[in-house]
Short mmCIF file of C-alpha atoms in Angstrom, two decimals:
data_model
loop_
_atom_site.label_atom_id
_atom_site.label_comp_id
_atom_site.label_asym_id
_atom_site.label_seq_id
_atom_site.Cartn_x
_atom_site.Cartn_y
_atom_site.Cartn_z
CA MET A 1 235.76 -28.21 -86.40
CA LYS A 2 232.21 -28.11 -85.73
CA GLN A 3 230.42 -24.76 -85.06
CA HIS A 4 227.09 -25.00 -83.50
CA ARG A 5 224.55 -22.12 -83.20
CA THR A 6 222.00 -22.21 -80.63
CA ALA A 7 218.63 -23.05 -81.69
CA PRO A 8 216.13 -20.03 -81.93
CA ASP A 9 214.04 -19.91 -79.02
CA PRO A 10 210.64 -21.73 -79.63
CA THR A 11 208.72 -19.11 -77.82
CA LEU A 12 209.53 -16.76 -80.51
CA ARG A 13 207.43 -18.86 -82.73
CA THR A 14 204.49 -18.59 -80.34
CA SER A 15 204.79 -14.85 -79.95
CA SER A 16 204.42 -14.48 -83.89
CA PHE A 17 201.42 -16.67 -84.40
CA GLY A 18 198.98 -13.86 -85.13
CA ILE A 19 201.02 -12.68 -87.97
CA ARG A 20 201.53 -16.24 -89.27
CA ALA A 21 197.65 -16.59 -89.30
CA ARG A 22 197.26 -13.29 -91.11
CA ARG A 23 199.86 -14.46 -93.49
CA ARG A 24 197.73 -17.62 -94.24
CA ALA A 25 194.95 -15.45 -94.86
CA LEU A 26 196.73 -13.15 -97.09
CA LEU A 27 197.87 -16.16 -99.08
CA LEU A 28 194.19 -17.00 -99.76
CA ALA A 29 193.01 -13.62 -100.68
CA PRO A 30 192.96 -12.50 -104.45
CA VAL A 31 196.53 -11.13 -105.49
CA THR A 32 196.39 -7.37 -106.38
CA VAL A 33 198.69 -6.78 -109.52
CA ALA A 34 199.96 -3.39 -109.70
CA VAL A 35 223.59 -3.72 -94.20
CA CYS A 36 226.42 -4.37 -92.07
CA ALA A 37 229.77 -3.87 -94.11
CA LEU A 38 231.77 -7.09 -95.25
CA LEU A 39 233.56 -7.31 -92.16
CA ALA A 40 234.40 -10.64 -90.42
CA ALA A 41 233.10 -9.35 -87.02
CA CYS A 42 229.33 -9.19 -88.67
CA THR A 43 229.34 -12.87 -89.70
CA ALA A 44 228.37 -16.15 -88.32
CA SER A 45 228.63 -19.32 -89.48
CA THR A 46 227.03 -22.85 -88.77
CA SER A 47 228.69 -26.14 -89.93
CA LEU A 48 227.52 -29.58 -88.76
CA SER A 49 229.40 -31.79 -91.19
CA GLY A 50 232.93 -31.77 -90.03
CA GLU A 51 235.51 -32.59 -92.53
CA SER A 52 238.90 -34.02 -92.18
CA ALA A 53 240.99 -35.06 -95.40
CA SER A 54 239.40 -33.76 -98.67
CA PRO A 55 237.62 -36.84 -100.29
CA ALA A 56 238.18 -37.46 -103.96
CA PRO A 57 235.89 -35.93 -106.55
CA SER A 58 233.03 -38.54 -107.94
CA ALA A 59 233.27 -39.37 -111.52
CA ARG A 60 229.72 -37.99 -112.16
CA GLN A 61 230.23 -34.15 -111.40
CA ILE A 62 226.46 -32.92 -111.71
CA LEU A 63 225.46 -30.37 -108.84
CA ARG A 64 221.49 -30.15 -108.31
CA VAL A 65 220.52 -26.61 -106.89
CA GLY A 66 217.20 -25.51 -105.57
CA LEU A 67 216.71 -22.31 -106.46
CA SER A 68 214.15 -20.00 -104.52
CA ASN A 69 213.54 -17.97 -107.53
CA GLU A 70 213.87 -18.37 -111.63
CA PRO A 71 216.56 -16.10 -112.49
CA PRO A 72 215.49 -13.24 -114.72
CA PRO A 73 217.07 -12.96 -118.15
CA VAL A 74 220.71 -11.61 -117.81
CA VAL A 75 221.28 -8.07 -119.03
CA VAL A 76 224.66 -6.49 -118.51
CA GLY A 77 224.79 -4.26 -115.44
CA ALA A 78 221.22 -5.01 -114.34
CA ASP A 79 220.03 -5.51 -110.76
CA ILE A 80 218.02 -8.55 -111.50
CA GLY A 81 217.93 -9.81 -107.66
CA GLY A 82 219.55 -12.81 -105.85
CA ALA A 83 218.83 -15.47 -108.06
CA GLY A 84 220.20 -12.92 -110.96
CA TYR A 85 223.50 -12.29 -109.23
CA SER A 86 223.81 -16.16 -108.66
CA LEU A 87 223.31 -16.90 -112.28
CA ASP A 88 225.66 -13.98 -112.93
CA ALA A 89 228.63 -15.51 -111.04
CA LEU A 90 228.15 -19.06 -112.48
CA ILE A 91 228.17 -17.77 -116.41
CA ALA A 92 230.06 -14.41 -116.23
CA ARG A 93 233.08 -12.76 -115.11
CA GLY A 94 234.39 -9.18 -114.51
CA LEU A 95 237.84 -7.98 -113.73
CA MET A 96 237.64 -8.75 -110.20
CA LEU A 97 235.55 -10.71 -107.80
CA TRP A 98 234.79 -11.79 -104.24
CA ASP A 99 236.39 -14.90 -103.03
CA SER A 100 235.37 -17.13 -100.32
CA ASN A 101 236.93 -15.42 -97.68
CA GLY A 102 235.22 -12.06 -98.55
CA LYS A 103 238.01 -10.52 -100.08
CA VAL A 104 238.38 -8.99 -103.64
CA VAL A 105 240.64 -10.75 -106.03
CA PRO A 106 241.44 -10.54 -109.71
CA ALA A 107 239.12 -12.65 -112.16
CA LEU A 108 239.65 -11.86 -115.80
CA ALA A 109 242.48 -9.34 -114.83
CA LYS A 110 245.73 -11.35 -113.91
CA THR A 111 246.78 -8.39 -111.81
CA ALA A 112 245.33 -5.38 -110.54
CA LYS A 113 247.43 -2.33 -109.56
CA THR A 114 246.68 1.07 -107.89
CA ILE A 115 248.79 3.58 -109.46
CA ASP A 116 247.37 6.34 -107.14
CA THR A 117 244.15 7.28 -105.84
CA LYS A 118 242.50 8.01 -109.10
CA THR A 119 244.18 5.24 -111.71
CA TYR A 120 243.95 1.62 -111.55
CA GLN A 121 246.09 -0.54 -114.10
CA PHE A 122 244.76 -4.15 -115.10
CA THR A 123 246.64 -6.89 -116.87
CA LEU A 124 244.56 -9.41 -118.29
CA ARG A 125 244.90 -13.12 -118.49
CA SER A 126 246.25 -14.38 -122.03
CA GLY A 127 243.98 -16.09 -123.86
CA LEU A 128 240.81 -14.83 -122.90
CA LYS A 129 237.78 -15.89 -124.45
CA PHE A 130 233.83 -15.43 -124.27
CA ASN A 131 231.87 -19.00 -123.96
CA ASP A 132 231.33 -18.89 -127.94
CA GLY A 133 235.04 -19.10 -128.36
CA SER A 134 235.50 -15.49 -129.30
CA PRO A 135 238.33 -13.72 -128.05
CA LEU A 136 237.61 -11.36 -124.90
CA THR A 137 239.96 -8.39 -125.50
CA ALA A 138 241.01 -5.19 -123.55
CA ASP A 139 238.62 -3.34 -125.89
CA ASN A 140 235.77 -5.53 -124.68
CA VAL A 141 236.41 -4.45 -121.12
CA LYS A 142 236.81 -0.60 -121.87
CA ASP A 143 233.47 -0.94 -123.85
CA THR A 144 231.70 -2.65 -121.00
CA LEU A 145 232.77 -0.41 -118.28
CA LEU A 146 231.89 2.58 -120.50
CA TYR A 147 228.64 0.98 -121.02
CA LEU A 148 228.16 0.42 -117.24
CA ARG A 149 229.09 4.28 -116.58
CA GLN A 150 225.88 5.89 -118.78
CA SER A 151 223.29 6.50 -116.46
CA LYS A 152 220.55 5.57 -119.30
CA ASN A 153 221.80 1.92 -118.94
CA ALA A 154 220.76 2.05 -115.09
CA ALA A 155 223.59 -0.38 -114.06
CA ARG A 156 223.70 -1.50 -110.69
CA THR A 157 227.12 -0.36 -110.28
CA LEU A 158 226.49 3.03 -111.89
CA LYS A 159 227.43 5.07 -108.46
CA GLY A 160 231.11 3.63 -108.90
CA MET A 161 231.30 3.42 -112.73
CA SER A 162 229.89 6.88 -113.19
CA ASN A 163 233.39 8.13 -111.51
CA ILE A 164 235.33 6.76 -114.64
CA GLU A 165 236.84 9.71 -116.63
CA THR A 166 238.80 7.88 -119.51
CA ILE A 167 239.96 4.37 -120.13
CA ASP A 168 243.19 3.23 -122.03
CA ALA A 169 243.13 -0.01 -123.60
CA ARG A 170 246.56 -1.20 -125.00
CA GLY A 171 247.42 -4.87 -125.81
CA ASP A 172 246.59 -6.68 -122.80
CA GLN A 173 246.57 -3.82 -120.24
CA VAL A 174 243.56 -1.76 -119.36
CA THR A 175 243.95 1.52 -117.41
CA VAL A 176 240.88 3.05 -115.79
CA HIS A 177 241.42 7.00 -114.79
CA LEU A 178 238.93 8.18 -112.18
CA LYS A 179 237.27 11.71 -111.79
CA THR A 180 238.12 11.44 -108.00
CA GLY A 181 239.81 8.90 -105.95
CA ASP A 182 237.77 6.21 -105.21
CA PRO A 183 239.09 3.42 -102.40
CA ASP A 184 235.89 1.28 -103.33
CA PHE A 185 236.47 1.16 -107.06
CA LEU A 186 237.63 -2.57 -107.05
CA GLN A 187 234.59 -3.84 -105.20
CA TYR A 188 232.48 -2.25 -107.67
CA LEU A 189 234.40 -4.32 -110.23
CA ALA A 190 233.97 -7.30 -108.16
CA ASP A 191 230.02 -7.03 -108.28
CA PRO A 192 228.65 -9.99 -110.36
CA THR A 193 226.56 -7.75 -112.49
CA ALA A 194 229.78 -5.81 -113.64
CA PHE A 195 230.80 -8.68 -116.06
CA ILE A 196 232.51 -8.22 -119.28
CA ALA A 197 230.45 -8.74 -122.26
CA PRO A 198 230.79 -8.85 -126.04
CA LYS A 199 230.03 -5.74 -128.04
CA SER A 200 226.84 -7.24 -129.24
CA SER A 201 225.36 -7.54 -125.71
CA LEU A 202 225.99 -4.11 -125.02
CA VAL A 203 222.51 -2.89 -126.00
CA GLY A 204 219.88 -1.91 -123.54
CA ASN A 205 217.98 -4.97 -122.37
CA VAL A 206 219.61 -7.50 -125.02
CA ILE A 207 219.84 -10.85 -123.39
CA ALA A 208 223.32 -11.67 -122.56
CA TYR A 209 224.06 -15.14 -122.02
CA VAL A 210 227.39 -14.98 -124.05
CA GLY A 211 229.24 -14.84 -121.11
CA ASP A 212 233.01 -15.56 -119.57
CA GLY A 213 232.64 -17.43 -116.65
CA PRO A 214 232.91 -21.30 -115.62
CA PHE A 215 229.64 -22.62 -116.87
CA MET A 216 227.35 -21.76 -119.60
CA VAL A 217 223.50 -22.21 -120.16
CA LYS A 218 222.74 -25.52 -122.14
CA ASP A 219 218.90 -25.32 -122.04
CA MET A 220 216.24 -23.68 -120.07
CA GLN A 221 212.72 -25.10 -119.29
CA LYS A 222 210.45 -21.86 -118.08
CA GLY A 223 209.27 -22.23 -114.77
CA VAL A 224 211.01 -25.53 -113.90
CA LYS A 225 214.82 -25.47 -114.39
CA MET A 226 218.05 -24.39 -116.07
CA THR A 227 220.46 -26.63 -116.86
CA LEU A 228 224.51 -25.22 -116.89
CA VAL A 229 227.29 -26.87 -118.51
CA LYS A 230 231.38 -26.41 -117.85
CA ASN A 231 232.48 -23.64 -120.24
CA PRO A 232 235.68 -25.10 -121.93
CA HIS A 233 236.87 -21.48 -122.96
CA PHE A 234 236.94 -20.22 -119.10
CA TYR A 235 240.28 -18.98 -118.20
CA ASP A 236 240.80 -21.43 -115.18
CA ALA A 237 238.50 -24.54 -116.84
CA SER A 238 241.29 -27.19 -115.79
CA SER A 239 240.46 -26.29 -112.17
CA VAL A 240 236.71 -26.56 -112.57
CA LYS A 241 235.64 -30.20 -111.57
CA LEU A 242 231.70 -29.76 -112.17
CA LYS A 243 230.47 -30.97 -115.48
CA GLU A 244 226.89 -29.80 -115.31
CA ILE A 245 224.79 -27.87 -112.71
CA GLU A 246 220.77 -27.95 -112.65
CA LEU A 247 219.18 -24.99 -111.16
CA VAL A 248 215.55 -26.57 -110.07
CA TYR A 249 213.30 -23.55 -109.22
CA TYR A 250 211.48 -24.12 -105.80
CA PRO A 251 209.72 -20.77 -104.95
CA ASP A 252 207.81 -22.43 -102.13
CA ASP A 253 209.81 -22.43 -99.01
CA GLN A 254 208.64 -25.85 -97.62
CA ALA A 255 209.19 -27.45 -100.90
CA ARG A 256 212.84 -26.08 -101.18
CA THR A 257 213.53 -27.34 -97.53
CA ASN A 258 211.99 -30.78 -98.60
CA ALA A 259 213.98 -31.18 -101.67
CA ILE A 260 217.29 -30.86 -99.79
CA THR A 261 216.35 -32.89 -96.93
CA SER A 262 214.92 -35.99 -99.36
CA GLY A 263 217.80 -35.47 -101.44
CA GLU A 264 216.30 -34.12 -104.73
CA VAL A 265 218.67 -31.59 -104.84
CA ASN A 266 222.59 -31.00 -103.31
CA LEU A 267 222.20 -27.26 -102.27
CA ILE A 268 219.39 -24.73 -101.79
CA ASP A 269 219.46 -21.10 -101.26
CA TYR A 270 217.42 -19.12 -99.12
CA VAL A 271 217.00 -21.53 -96.05
CA PRO A 272 213.82 -20.52 -94.74
CA TRP A 273 214.32 -19.19 -91.19
CA SER A 274 211.75 -21.59 -89.75
CA SER A 275 213.93 -24.36 -91.15
CA PHE A 276 217.50 -23.69 -89.48
CA ALA A 277 216.79 -25.87 -86.50
CA ALA A 278 215.50 -28.98 -88.61
CA ILE A 279 218.61 -28.42 -91.18
CA GLN A 280 220.89 -28.14 -88.44
CA SER A 281 219.79 -31.50 -86.72
CA THR A 282 219.96 -33.48 -89.99
CA SER A 283 223.42 -35.34 -89.95
CA ASN A 284 224.05 -35.23 -93.68
CA LEU A 285 223.68 -31.47 -94.10
CA THR A 286 225.30 -28.48 -93.46
CA LEU A 287 223.70 -24.96 -92.83
CA ASP A 288 225.97 -22.08 -93.80
CA ALA A 289 224.66 -19.10 -92.76
CA VAL A 290 225.94 -15.58 -92.38
CA PHE A 291 224.72 -11.98 -91.29
CA GLY A 292 224.67 -9.61 -94.02
CA PRO A 293 221.54 -9.00 -96.05
CA MET A 294 219.21 -6.33 -94.68
CA MET A 295 215.28 -5.73 -94.55
CA ASP A 296 214.17 -2.16 -94.84
CA ILE A 297 211.02 -0.12 -95.37
CA GLU A 298 211.09 1.73 -98.99
CA PHE A 299 208.93 4.68 -100.10
CA ASN A 300 207.25 6.10 -103.26
CA VAL A 301 208.27 9.69 -102.71
CA THR A 302 207.02 11.32 -105.88
CA LYS A 303 203.51 11.89 -104.33
CA GLY A 304 201.22 11.74 -101.28
CA PRO A 305 202.16 11.62 -97.66
CA PHE A 306 205.28 9.76 -98.20
CA ALA A 307 206.67 12.75 -100.20
CA ASN A 308 207.14 14.45 -96.58
CA PRO A 309 210.25 13.40 -94.54
CA LEU A 310 208.29 14.07 -91.27
CA VAL A 311 205.72 11.01 -92.30
CA ARG A 312 208.74 9.18 -93.34
CA GLN A 313 210.38 9.73 -89.70
CA ALA A 314 206.89 8.90 -88.45
CA VAL A 315 207.46 5.05 -89.87
CA ALA A 316 210.99 4.96 -88.52
CA TYR A 317 209.56 5.27 -85.05
CA ALA A 318 206.64 3.33 -85.73
CA ALA A 319 208.30 0.07 -86.87
CA ASN A 320 208.75 -2.37 -83.88
CA ARG A 321 211.92 -4.48 -85.04
CA GLU A 322 212.22 -6.84 -82.54
CA ASN A 323 208.51 -8.09 -83.73
CA VAL A 324 209.90 -8.03 -87.32
CA ILE A 325 212.72 -10.37 -86.03
CA LYS A 326 210.59 -12.80 -84.26
CA ALA A 327 207.81 -12.99 -87.06
CA ALA A 328 209.89 -13.21 -90.11
CA PHE A 329 213.45 -14.64 -88.75
CA PHE A 330 212.85 -16.81 -85.81
CA GLY A 331 215.33 -14.60 -83.96
CA ASN A 332 217.88 -15.11 -86.62
CA ALA A 333 218.53 -11.52 -87.33
CA LYS A 334 219.72 -8.31 -85.52
CA PRO A 335 217.70 -5.12 -85.15
CA ASN A 336 218.68 -1.73 -87.15
CA TYR A 337 217.91 1.42 -85.52
CA GLY A 338 220.71 3.29 -87.54
CA ILE A 339 222.89 2.73 -90.54
CA PRO A 340 223.83 -1.03 -90.96
CA LEU A 341 227.51 -1.09 -90.39
CA GLY A 342 230.17 -3.50 -89.12
CA SER A 343 231.28 -2.79 -85.49
CA THR A 344 235.02 -2.82 -86.39
CA SER A 345 234.28 -0.28 -89.44
CA PRO A 346 235.95 3.29 -89.05
CA TYR A 347 232.67 4.82 -89.54
CA TYR A 348 230.81 2.96 -86.89
CA THR A 349 229.53 5.11 -83.73
CA LYS A 350 227.05 4.75 -81.11
CA ALA A 351 225.16 7.70 -82.30
CA ASN A 352 224.95 6.27 -86.14
CA GLN A 353 223.57 3.22 -84.94
CA ASN A 354 220.82 4.80 -82.82
CA LEU A 355 219.23 7.42 -85.28
CA TRP A 356 215.77 6.22 -84.38
CA SER A 357 213.93 4.40 -81.76
CA TYR A 358 210.52 2.52 -81.40
CA ASP A 359 208.45 5.10 -80.20
CA PRO A 360 204.70 5.20 -81.35
CA GLY A 361 204.16 8.25 -79.62
CA LYS A 362 206.59 10.36 -81.40
CA ALA A 363 205.57 8.79 -84.64
CA LYS A 364 202.03 9.95 -83.86
CA LYS A 365 203.26 13.42 -83.00
CA LEU A 366 205.27 13.47 -86.24
CA LEU A 367 202.32 12.65 -88.31
CA ALA A 368 200.24 15.13 -86.60
CA GLN A 369 203.03 17.89 -87.53
CA ALA A 370 202.98 16.37 -90.94
CA GLY A 371 199.61 17.48 -91.42
CA TYR A 372 197.85 14.08 -90.87
CA PRO A 373 196.68 13.97 -87.22
CA ASN A 374 193.91 11.64 -88.25
CA GLY A 375 196.13 9.31 -90.35
CA PHE A 376 195.62 8.04 -93.71
CA SER A 377 195.41 5.00 -95.89
CA ALA A 378 198.04 3.68 -98.27
CA THR A 379 199.08 0.52 -100.26
CA LEU A 380 202.18 -1.50 -99.06
CA LEU A 381 204.11 -3.57 -101.48
CA THR A 382 205.11 -7.09 -100.63
CA THR A 383 205.64 -10.49 -102.39
CA SER A 384 203.50 -13.78 -102.34
CA GLN A 385 207.03 -15.69 -103.23
CA TYR A 386 208.95 -14.88 -100.24
CA LEU A 387 207.15 -15.59 -97.00
CA PHE A 388 209.96 -13.54 -94.90
CA HIS A 389 208.60 -10.63 -97.00
CA GLN A 390 205.15 -11.27 -96.02
CA ASP A 391 205.56 -11.77 -92.66
CA THR A 392 207.68 -8.59 -92.27
CA ALA A 393 204.85 -6.58 -94.04
CA LEU A 394 202.26 -7.85 -91.65
CA SER A 395 204.29 -6.98 -88.76
CA ILE A 396 204.69 -3.21 -90.12
CA GLN A 397 201.13 -3.29 -91.27
CA ALA A 398 200.22 -3.98 -87.61
CA ASP A 399 202.68 -1.17 -86.69
CA LEU A 400 201.45 1.71 -88.78
CA LYS A 401 197.94 0.80 -87.78
CA LYS A 402 198.60 2.06 -84.30
CA ILE A 403 199.54 5.30 -85.37
CA GLY A 404 196.92 5.76 -87.95
CA ILE A 405 198.40 4.82 -91.23
CA ASP A 406 196.05 1.73 -92.82
CA VAL A 407 197.93 -0.04 -95.16
CA THR A 408 196.54 -2.42 -97.54
CA LEU A 409 198.93 -5.08 -98.71
CA LYS A 410 199.77 -5.66 -102.63
CA ASN A 411 200.89 -9.34 -102.59
CA PRO A 412 202.13 -10.46 -106.24
CA ASP A 413 204.43 -12.61 -107.12
CA TRP A 414 208.23 -11.80 -107.38
CA ALA A 415 208.44 -11.01 -111.23
CA THR A 416 205.16 -8.54 -110.87
CA ARG A 417 206.39 -7.14 -107.41
CA GLN A 418 210.11 -6.48 -109.05
CA GLN A 419 208.09 -4.45 -112.02
CA ALA A 420 205.80 -2.61 -109.66
CA SER A 421 208.90 -1.36 -107.67
CA THR A 422 210.75 -0.24 -110.57
CA SER A 423 207.82 1.40 -111.84
CA GLY A 424 206.82 3.02 -108.66
CA ALA A 425 203.15 1.33 -108.62
CA TYR A 426 203.11 1.40 -104.66
CA ASP A 427 203.02 3.92 -101.73
CA VAL A 428 205.39 2.10 -99.31
CA LYS A 429 207.11 -1.26 -99.75
CA ILE A 430 209.08 -3.96 -97.73
CA ASN A 431 212.45 -4.82 -99.54
CA GLY A 432 215.51 -7.21 -98.66
CA TRP A 433 218.66 -6.18 -100.21
CA SER A 434 222.54 -5.92 -99.58
CA GLY A 435 225.29 -3.40 -100.25
CA ILE A 436 227.77 -3.27 -103.15
CA VAL A 437 230.44 -2.00 -101.45
CA THR A 438 231.71 -2.38 -97.57
CA SER A 439 231.93 1.24 -96.77
CA PRO A 440 229.02 3.41 -96.03
CA ALA A 441 229.07 4.25 -100.00
CA TYR A 442 226.55 1.47 -100.52
CA ILE A 443 223.86 3.78 -99.54
CA GLU A 444 224.44 5.69 -102.62
CA ALA A 445 222.65 3.00 -104.59
CA GLN A 446 219.32 4.54 -102.93
CA LEU A 447 219.67 7.64 -104.53
CA GLY A 448 218.39 8.39 -108.37
CA GLY A 449 217.21 6.29 -110.90
CA PRO A 450 214.83 3.06 -111.07
CA ASN A 451 216.17 0.18 -109.13
CA VAL A 452 214.03 -2.40 -107.35
CA ALA A 453 216.39 -1.88 -104.27
CA LYS A 454 215.60 1.78 -103.29
CA SER A 455 212.82 4.24 -102.65
CA TYR A 456 210.81 5.32 -105.77
CA ASP A 457 212.53 8.23 -107.63
CA TYR A 458 214.03 9.34 -103.98
CA ASN A 459 217.00 11.92 -104.64
CA ASN A 460 218.51 14.46 -102.33
CA PRO A 461 221.58 16.40 -103.59
CA ASP A 462 223.17 17.26 -100.03
CA LEU A 463 223.06 13.49 -99.04
CA ALA A 464 224.63 12.70 -102.47
CA ALA A 465 227.27 15.32 -101.96
CA ALA A 466 227.92 14.04 -98.33
CA LEU A 467 228.43 10.60 -99.44
CA ALA A 468 230.50 11.23 -102.35
CA ARG A 469 232.86 13.19 -100.00
CA GLY A 470 232.88 9.80 -97.74
CA ARG A 471 233.79 7.88 -100.48
CA THR A 472 236.13 10.05 -102.45
CA GLY A 473 237.67 12.16 -99.66
CA THR A 474 241.69 12.14 -99.56
CA THR A 475 241.93 12.12 -95.88
CA ASP A 476 240.42 9.61 -93.21
CA ALA A 477 239.13 12.73 -91.60
CA GLU A 478 237.44 14.11 -94.56
CA ARG A 479 235.91 10.57 -95.28
CA LYS A 480 234.49 10.57 -91.84
CA ALA A 481 233.10 13.88 -91.89
CA GLY A 482 231.34 13.39 -95.07
CA TYR A 483 229.95 10.31 -93.75
CA ALA A 484 228.99 11.81 -90.51
CA LYS A 485 226.90 14.44 -92.41
CA ALA A 486 225.14 12.05 -94.50
CA PHE A 487 224.02 10.11 -91.27
CA ALA A 488 222.55 13.33 -90.05
CA LEU A 489 220.83 14.26 -93.04
CA MET A 490 219.36 10.25 -93.50
CA GLN A 491 218.10 10.85 -89.74
CA SER A 492 216.02 13.83 -90.79
CA ASP A 493 215.12 12.73 -94.45
CA VAL A 494 214.81 9.13 -93.80
CA PRO A 495 215.44 7.72 -97.58
CA PHE A 496 214.83 4.20 -96.19
CA VAL A 497 213.85 2.79 -92.66
CA PRO A 498 216.21 0.05 -91.68
CA LEU A 499 214.80 -2.78 -89.89
CA ALA A 500 216.80 -5.81 -89.66
CA GLN A 501 220.14 -7.26 -90.57
CA ARG A 502 219.21 -11.23 -91.20
CA GLU A 503 221.19 -14.30 -91.45
CA GLN A 504 221.40 -15.57 -94.97
CA GLY A 505 221.66 -19.39 -95.22
CA PHE A 506 222.55 -22.06 -97.98
CA ALA A 507 222.23 -25.76 -96.71
CA PHE A 508 223.87 -28.52 -98.81
CA ASP A 509 224.48 -32.40 -98.33
CA SER A 510 227.61 -34.18 -97.29
CA LYS A 511 228.51 -34.80 -101.06
CA VAL A 512 229.17 -31.09 -101.66
CA LYS A 513 232.74 -29.82 -101.05
CA GLY A 514 234.33 -26.55 -101.87
CA PHE A 515 230.89 -24.42 -101.63
CA LYS A 516 231.06 -21.45 -99.06
CA ASN A 517 228.74 -18.73 -98.16
CA ILE A 518 230.63 -15.57 -98.51
CA PRO A 519 230.57 -13.30 -95.63
CA GLY A 520 228.60 -10.39 -95.07
CA PHE A 521 226.97 -8.31 -97.92
CA ALA A 522 228.81 -10.47 -100.47
CA SER A 523 226.43 -13.53 -99.48
CA PHE A 524 224.26 -12.94 -102.35
CA TYR A 525 227.64 -13.69 -104.41
CA SER A 526 228.48 -17.04 -103.12
CA PHE A 527 227.86 -19.12 -106.24
CA TYR A 528 231.18 -17.18 -107.29
CA THR A 529 232.68 -20.49 -105.08
CA VAL A 530 230.62 -22.84 -107.46
CA ALA A 531 233.55 -22.65 -109.71
CA SER A 532 235.78 -24.41 -106.80
CA THR A 533 233.00 -26.95 -105.91
CA TYR A 534 232.85 -30.44 -106.44
CA ILE A 535 230.83 -33.65 -105.71
CA ALA A 536 232.70 -36.12 -103.38
CA GLY A 537 232.55 -39.88 -104.41
#
């Protein structure tokens, strides 16, 4: 069945002309170096290539992918961004994974049982091996999970893994005992960064290409492409039809769009929102887009004005989210005035969806109350690589100027931007991210430790305790009470400013079968479905 999305209103493009002109000027300037839950009700998908019976696979099973960014080196547990999640999902596996329908299912585990609220038992598949042919054992699972549990390793899944108390590894069984109950634990295990690794990779910042996924790295050309080949030791190798994948890097939006429309590649990630209509109108291409990832404003809270929660509140009221949606996403996004949650979430309320509003007058009063009646100057970190980051930053720059905050944009390449983000080399920044789990516990990722997707050095013990109560509560009432308190604290302390929940799109040609954009937050993990993708003859 064909599903048609109404094309964005062309007036949205006209209304954001000024921001786009300023972006072009920014690109010519010297570079300064320095979520809705995963629920079906939150997703939308567009497909313009209807399918009937599945066509036979081609003999030449090579998939060419146009990636928006070169994946950073893979490190066990590390949050290395969207391109990193994609590579993790191709070359590695954890105990669990997200399937094409947005459900958590066993991966290296053959079965996963919840013994009680604090105990999970996994039976491993027989004959598991890493891609170098060495055996993958229950001890490897235990060692990896204990590695991810250690705060010094700064794992993306730390908030979930730190709840592990002990692990029993015997034969083909692994039993994990948690300190407190956690109904989200299996989702943490499904994150692509929570892959199981050999002991040699469980050392800080060691590059971990010895994986256990359906593909393995054959060669790399820095700044150009990476070639993967089928892993013969993968536990389900017989069902993997692709023989080779070429990940070709197209950081420029227009070049990436041209690559898919011209046939240079079969599939691209990060379809530019300005190209949605063009992709939709091309008969041999499918645009698969879902609502899920978020855009927000984050702060360096260690010093200066943004250490004051009143200033952060002022920013929350100053942000014109509708302008962000027009300028950066051509209307393909939804504004967030509160906590991004699916409308069917048991924690969704009208109140927590409206914690702030667009009110520049109130923002000015908050600045004066904070001791800045005449405003101040600061830096705003964005990136030259993703234009939607720039467009969002330019829109927010104009909003802040209206209330007296004069921000200068820092606009480095993505790698430099990530380094500045984790080292705190900024005052305020624009960020795009998604949650790790579907409950409001995903907000825990904003607390403590270095991370590319959080406010620098932000922590609030009361907020942490409230979120933990929500995640580990033994009754629905206790969980709701914990999250309600957390939302109230976020309204006043503002760990980050939600701006929009955007549609995230992949585009692929008519030869690509089996690929799917996973709904909601897990859109970033959609390369999990490449294991069942093939090229039609």
